CSV table of C-alpha atoms and ligand atoms in Angstrom, one decimal:
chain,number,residue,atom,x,y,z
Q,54,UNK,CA,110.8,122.8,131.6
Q,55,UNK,CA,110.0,120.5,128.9
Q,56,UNK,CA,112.8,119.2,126.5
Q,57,UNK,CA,113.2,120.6,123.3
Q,58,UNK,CA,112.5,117.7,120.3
Q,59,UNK,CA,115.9,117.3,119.0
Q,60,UNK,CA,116.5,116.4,115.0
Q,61,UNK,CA,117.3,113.1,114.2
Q,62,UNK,CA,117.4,113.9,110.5
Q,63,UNK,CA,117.6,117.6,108.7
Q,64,UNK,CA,117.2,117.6,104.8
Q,65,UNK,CA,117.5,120.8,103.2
Q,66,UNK,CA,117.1,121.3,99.0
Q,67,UNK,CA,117.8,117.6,98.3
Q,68,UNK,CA,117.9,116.7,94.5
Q,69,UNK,CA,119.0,113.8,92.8
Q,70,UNK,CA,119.2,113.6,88.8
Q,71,UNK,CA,119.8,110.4,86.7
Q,72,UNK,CA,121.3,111.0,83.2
Q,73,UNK,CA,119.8,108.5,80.8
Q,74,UNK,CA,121.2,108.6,77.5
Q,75,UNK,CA,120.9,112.9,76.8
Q,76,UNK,CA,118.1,113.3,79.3
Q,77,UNK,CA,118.2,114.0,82.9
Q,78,UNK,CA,115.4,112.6,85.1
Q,79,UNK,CA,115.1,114.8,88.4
Q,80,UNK,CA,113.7,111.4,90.7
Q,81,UNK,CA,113.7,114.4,93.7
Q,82,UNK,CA,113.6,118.0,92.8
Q,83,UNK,CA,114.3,119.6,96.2
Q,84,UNK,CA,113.3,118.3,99.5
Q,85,UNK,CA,113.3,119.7,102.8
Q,86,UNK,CA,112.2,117.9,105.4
Q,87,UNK,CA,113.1,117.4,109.4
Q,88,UNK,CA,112.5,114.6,110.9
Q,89,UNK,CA,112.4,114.5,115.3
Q,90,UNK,CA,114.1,111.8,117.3
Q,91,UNK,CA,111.0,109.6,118.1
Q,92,UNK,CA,109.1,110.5,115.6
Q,93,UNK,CA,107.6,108.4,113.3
Q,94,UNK,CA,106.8,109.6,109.6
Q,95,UNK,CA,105.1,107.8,106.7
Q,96,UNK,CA,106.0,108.2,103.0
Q,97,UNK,CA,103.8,107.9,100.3
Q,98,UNK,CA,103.2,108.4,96.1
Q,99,UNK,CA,102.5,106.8,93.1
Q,100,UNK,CA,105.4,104.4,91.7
Q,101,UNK,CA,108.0,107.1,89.7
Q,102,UNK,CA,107.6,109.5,92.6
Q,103,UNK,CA,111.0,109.2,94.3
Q,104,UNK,CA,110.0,107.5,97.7
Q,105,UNK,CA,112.8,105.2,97.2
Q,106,UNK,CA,115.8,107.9,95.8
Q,107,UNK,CA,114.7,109.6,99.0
Q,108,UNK,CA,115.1,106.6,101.2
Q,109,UNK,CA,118.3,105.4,99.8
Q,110,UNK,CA,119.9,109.1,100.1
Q,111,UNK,CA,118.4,109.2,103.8
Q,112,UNK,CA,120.5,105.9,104.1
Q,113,UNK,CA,123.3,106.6,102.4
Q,114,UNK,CA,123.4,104.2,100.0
Q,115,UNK,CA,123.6,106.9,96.8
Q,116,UNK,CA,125.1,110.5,96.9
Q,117,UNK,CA,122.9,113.5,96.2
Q,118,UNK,CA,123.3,115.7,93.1
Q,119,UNK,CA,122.5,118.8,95.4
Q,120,UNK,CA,121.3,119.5,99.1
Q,121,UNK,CA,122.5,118.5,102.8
Q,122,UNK,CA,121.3,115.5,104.5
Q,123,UNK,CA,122.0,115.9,108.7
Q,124,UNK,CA,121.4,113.0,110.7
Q,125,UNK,CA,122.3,112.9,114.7
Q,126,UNK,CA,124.0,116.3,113.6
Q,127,UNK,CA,126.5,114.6,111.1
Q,128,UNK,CA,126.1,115.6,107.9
Q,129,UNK,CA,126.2,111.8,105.6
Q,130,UNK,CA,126.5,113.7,102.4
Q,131,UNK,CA,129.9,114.8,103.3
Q,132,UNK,CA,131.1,111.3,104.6
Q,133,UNK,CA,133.6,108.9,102.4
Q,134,UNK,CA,131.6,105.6,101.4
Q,135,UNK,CA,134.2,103.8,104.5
Q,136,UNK,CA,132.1,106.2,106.8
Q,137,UNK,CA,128.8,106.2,105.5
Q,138,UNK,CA,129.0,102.5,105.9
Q,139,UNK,CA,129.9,103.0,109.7
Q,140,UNK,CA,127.5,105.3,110.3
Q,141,UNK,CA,124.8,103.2,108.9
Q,142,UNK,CA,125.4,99.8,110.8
Q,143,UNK,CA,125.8,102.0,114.3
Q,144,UNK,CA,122.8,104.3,114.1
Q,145,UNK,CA,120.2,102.8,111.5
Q,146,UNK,CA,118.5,99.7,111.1
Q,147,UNK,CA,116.6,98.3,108.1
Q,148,UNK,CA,113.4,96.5,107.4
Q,149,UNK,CA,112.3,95.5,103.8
Q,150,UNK,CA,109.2,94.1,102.1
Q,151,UNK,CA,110.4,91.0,101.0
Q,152,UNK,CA,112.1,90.2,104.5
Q,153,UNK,CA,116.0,90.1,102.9
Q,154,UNK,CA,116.7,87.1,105.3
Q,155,UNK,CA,119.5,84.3,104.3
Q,156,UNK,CA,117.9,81.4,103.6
Q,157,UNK,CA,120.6,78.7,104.6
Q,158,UNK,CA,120.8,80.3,108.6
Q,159,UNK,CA,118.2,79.3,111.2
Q,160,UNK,CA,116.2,82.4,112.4
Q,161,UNK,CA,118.7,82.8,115.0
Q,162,UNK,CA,121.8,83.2,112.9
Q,163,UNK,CA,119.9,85.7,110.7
Q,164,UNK,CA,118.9,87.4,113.8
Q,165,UNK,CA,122.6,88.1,114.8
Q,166,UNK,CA,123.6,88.6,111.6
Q,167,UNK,CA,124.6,92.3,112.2
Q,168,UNK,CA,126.8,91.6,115.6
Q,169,UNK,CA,128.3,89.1,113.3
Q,170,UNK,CA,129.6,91.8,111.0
Q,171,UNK,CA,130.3,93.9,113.7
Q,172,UNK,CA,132.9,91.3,115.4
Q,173,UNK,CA,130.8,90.7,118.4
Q,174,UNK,CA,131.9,86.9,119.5
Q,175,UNK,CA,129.4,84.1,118.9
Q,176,UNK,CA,128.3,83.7,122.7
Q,177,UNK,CA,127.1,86.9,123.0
Q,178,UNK,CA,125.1,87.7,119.9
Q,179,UNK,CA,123.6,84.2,120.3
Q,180,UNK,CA,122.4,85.6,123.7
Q,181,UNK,CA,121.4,89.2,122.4
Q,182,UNK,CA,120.0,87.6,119.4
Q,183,UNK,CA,117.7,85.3,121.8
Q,184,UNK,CA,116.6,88.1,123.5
Q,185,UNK,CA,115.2,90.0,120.0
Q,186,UNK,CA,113.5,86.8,119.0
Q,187,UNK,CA,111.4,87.1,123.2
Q,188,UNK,CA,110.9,90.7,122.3
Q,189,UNK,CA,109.4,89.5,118.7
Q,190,UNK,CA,107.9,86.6,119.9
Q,191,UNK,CA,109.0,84.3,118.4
Q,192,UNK,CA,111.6,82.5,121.2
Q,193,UNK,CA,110.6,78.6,120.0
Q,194,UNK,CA,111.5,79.8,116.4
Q,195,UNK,CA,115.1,79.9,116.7
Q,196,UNK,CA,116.3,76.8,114.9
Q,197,UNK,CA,113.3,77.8,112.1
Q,198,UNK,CA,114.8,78.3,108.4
Q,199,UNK,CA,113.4,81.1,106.8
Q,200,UNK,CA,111.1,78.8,104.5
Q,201,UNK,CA,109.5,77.2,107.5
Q,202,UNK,CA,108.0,80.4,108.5
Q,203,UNK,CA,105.2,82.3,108.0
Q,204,UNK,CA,105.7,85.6,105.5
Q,205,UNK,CA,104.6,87.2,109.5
Q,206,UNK,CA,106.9,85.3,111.1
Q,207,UNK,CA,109.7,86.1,108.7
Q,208,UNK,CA,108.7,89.8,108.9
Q,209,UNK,CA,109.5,89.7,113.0
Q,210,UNK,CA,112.5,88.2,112.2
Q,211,UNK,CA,113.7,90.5,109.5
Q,212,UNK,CA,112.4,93.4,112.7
Q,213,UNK,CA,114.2,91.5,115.6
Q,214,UNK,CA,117.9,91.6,112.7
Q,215,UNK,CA,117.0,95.0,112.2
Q,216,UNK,CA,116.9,96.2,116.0
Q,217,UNK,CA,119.7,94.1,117.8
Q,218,UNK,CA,121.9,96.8,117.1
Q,219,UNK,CA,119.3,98.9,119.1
Q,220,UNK,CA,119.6,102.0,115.9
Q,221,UNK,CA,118.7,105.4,117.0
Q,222,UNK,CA,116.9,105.5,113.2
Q,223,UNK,CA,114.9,102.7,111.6
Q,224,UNK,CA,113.9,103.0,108.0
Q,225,UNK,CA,111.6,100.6,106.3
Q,226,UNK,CA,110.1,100.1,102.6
Q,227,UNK,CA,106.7,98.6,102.5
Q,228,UNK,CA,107.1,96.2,105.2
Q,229,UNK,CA,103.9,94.7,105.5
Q,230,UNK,CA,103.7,94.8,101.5
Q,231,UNK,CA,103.2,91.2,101.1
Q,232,UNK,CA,101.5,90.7,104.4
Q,233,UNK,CA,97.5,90.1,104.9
Q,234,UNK,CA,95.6,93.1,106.4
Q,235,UNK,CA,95.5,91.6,110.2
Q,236,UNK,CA,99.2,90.2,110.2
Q,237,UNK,CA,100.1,93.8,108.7
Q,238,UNK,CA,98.5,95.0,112.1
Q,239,UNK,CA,100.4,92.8,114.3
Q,240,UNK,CA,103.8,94.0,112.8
Q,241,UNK,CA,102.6,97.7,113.0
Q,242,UNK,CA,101.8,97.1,116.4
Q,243,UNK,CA,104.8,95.2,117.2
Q,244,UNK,CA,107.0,98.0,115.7
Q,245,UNK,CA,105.5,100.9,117.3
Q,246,UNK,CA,105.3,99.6,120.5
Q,247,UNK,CA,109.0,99.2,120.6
Q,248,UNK,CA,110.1,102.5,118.8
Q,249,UNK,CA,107.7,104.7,121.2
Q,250,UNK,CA,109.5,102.5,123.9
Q,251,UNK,CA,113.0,103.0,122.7
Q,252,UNK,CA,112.2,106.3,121.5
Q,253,UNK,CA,113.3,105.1,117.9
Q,254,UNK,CA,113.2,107.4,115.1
Q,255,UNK,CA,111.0,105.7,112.0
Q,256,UNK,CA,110.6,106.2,108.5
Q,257,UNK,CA,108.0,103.8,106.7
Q,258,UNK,CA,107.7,104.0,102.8
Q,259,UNK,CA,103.9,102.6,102.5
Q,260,UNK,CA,101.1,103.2,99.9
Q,261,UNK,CA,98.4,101.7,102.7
Q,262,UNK,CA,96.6,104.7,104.7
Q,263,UNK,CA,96.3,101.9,107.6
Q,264,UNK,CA,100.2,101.6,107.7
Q,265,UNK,CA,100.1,106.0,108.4
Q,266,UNK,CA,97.7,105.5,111.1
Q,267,UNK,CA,100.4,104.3,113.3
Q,268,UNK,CA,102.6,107.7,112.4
Q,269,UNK,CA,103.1,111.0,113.6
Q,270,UNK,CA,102.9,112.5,110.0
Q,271,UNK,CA,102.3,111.3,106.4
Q,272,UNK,CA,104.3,112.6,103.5
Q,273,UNK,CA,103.1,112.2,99.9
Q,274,UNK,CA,105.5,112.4,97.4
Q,275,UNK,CA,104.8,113.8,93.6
Q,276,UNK,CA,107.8,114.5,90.8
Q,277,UNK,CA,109.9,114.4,93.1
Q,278,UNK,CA,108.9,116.9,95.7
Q,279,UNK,CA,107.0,117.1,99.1
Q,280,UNK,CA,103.1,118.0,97.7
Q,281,UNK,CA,101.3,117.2,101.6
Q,282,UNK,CA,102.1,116.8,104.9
Q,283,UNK,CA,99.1,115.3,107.1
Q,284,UNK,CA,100.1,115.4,110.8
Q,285,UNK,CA,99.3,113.7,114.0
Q,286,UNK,CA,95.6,113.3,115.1
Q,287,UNK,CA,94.1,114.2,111.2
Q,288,UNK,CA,95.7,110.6,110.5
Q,289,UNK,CA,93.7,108.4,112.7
X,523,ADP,P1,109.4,105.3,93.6
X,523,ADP,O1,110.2,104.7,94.7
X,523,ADP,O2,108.5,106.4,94.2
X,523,ADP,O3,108.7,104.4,92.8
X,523,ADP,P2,112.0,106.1,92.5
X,523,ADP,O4,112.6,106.9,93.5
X,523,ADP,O5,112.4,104.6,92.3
X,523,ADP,O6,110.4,106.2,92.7
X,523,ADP,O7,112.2,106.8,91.1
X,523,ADP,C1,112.0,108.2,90.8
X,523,ADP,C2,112.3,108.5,89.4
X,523,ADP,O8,113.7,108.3,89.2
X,523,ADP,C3,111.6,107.6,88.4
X,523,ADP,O9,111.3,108.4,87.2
X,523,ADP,C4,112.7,106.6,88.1
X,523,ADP,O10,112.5,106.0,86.8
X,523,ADP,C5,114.0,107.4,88.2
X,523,ADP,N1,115.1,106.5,88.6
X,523,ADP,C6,115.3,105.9,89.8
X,523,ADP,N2,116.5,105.3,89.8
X,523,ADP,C7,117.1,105.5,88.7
X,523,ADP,C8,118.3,105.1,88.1
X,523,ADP,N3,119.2,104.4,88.8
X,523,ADP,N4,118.6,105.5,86.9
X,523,ADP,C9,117.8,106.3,86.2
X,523,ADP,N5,116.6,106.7,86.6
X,523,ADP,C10,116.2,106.3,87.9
């Protein structure tokens, strides 16, 4: 018998309103979306649309005005700001456009940045944080500051931070934003090949159609709501 798909994240009637001065903007007006573990889902709209309120409630960095947000069957809208925070740096891992790396630490040190915060001892995140850099590629880079890299290289970096933890759920805004179209490919490539592998959940906020052509399903976003879903072999 074939195994069921199991949820990695369940959002039902999410809404978030910001009061500015005596008006209230609605950046999402009622979401529902599930999300399987493995799968990989795109996000798109026009600037205003709410792709980033929905990313930030998704990880837990703002609290909903209404609606439940269940991921790995917990439900993070319920959870103090002490437990969203531990939830986060166990189960999800970040990548951003503009890379977010430090840029006083070699490539290494920004590489085992997150077993830093988690305690681990220098030793064995210096090892762990080697093998990222193999799986990324970028193995003779290690004593590289961020400015002596490429904005490609810096993106496998920011990817090889972003997975040492090995997160069940990686979410990332425009990450090959301010990459040229064939080094966007490479870190689409790179990505995917190690989610399918890992069997990582991935959400991608991207306005380029070739970024969706490596998901399962696009979303677009409009006013705050879901207006189309395009799934699996309509994308390629
Ligand atoms: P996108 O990421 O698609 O560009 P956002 O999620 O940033 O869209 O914004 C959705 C809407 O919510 C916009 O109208 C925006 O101005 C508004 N908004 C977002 N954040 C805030 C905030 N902190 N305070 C007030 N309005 C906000």
């Amino acid at each position: 018998m074939e195994d069921q798909p199991q949820e990695a994240i369940q959002i039902t009637g999410l809404t978030k309103q910001y009061n500015v001065g005596e008006n209230a903007v609605h950046a999402l007006a009622g979401v529902d979306l599930t999300i399987f573990q493995g799968e990989f889902v795109c996000i798109s709209g026009r600037s205003g649309s709410g792709k980033s309120t929905l990313l930030n409630l998704i990880a837990g960095l703002e609290q909903p005005t209404e609606g439940k947000i269940v991921m790995l069957g917990k439900h993070i809208e319920r959870m103090t700001e002490s437990q969203r925070i531990r939830f986060r740096r166990k189960n999800m891992g970040f990548v951003f456009q503009s890379y977010n790396l430090m840029p006083q630490y070699t490539t290494l040190e920004n590489v085992a940045l997150p077993l830093a915060i988690r305690g681990i001892p220098f030793k064995e995140r210096a090892k762990k944080a080697m093998e990222m850099l193999e799986l990324v590629g970028l193995s003779s880079h290690e004593k590289h500051k961020p400015t002596e890299l490429s904005g490609g290289q810096q993106q496998r970096v920011g990817i090889a931070r972003a997975i040492i933890t090995r997160p069940r759920i990686v979410l990332a805004d425009e990450p090959t934003g301010n990459l040229d179209s064939k080094t966007s490919a490479e870190v689409m490539d790179l990505l995917t090949s190690i989610f399918r592998k890992w069997n990582t959940t991935f959400l991608v906020v991207s306005h380029d159609k070739d970024v969706s052509h490596y998901t399962d399903r696009a979303i677009e976003v409009s006013d705050g709501r879901i207006c189309k879903i395009v799934e699996g072999d309509a994308l390629k």
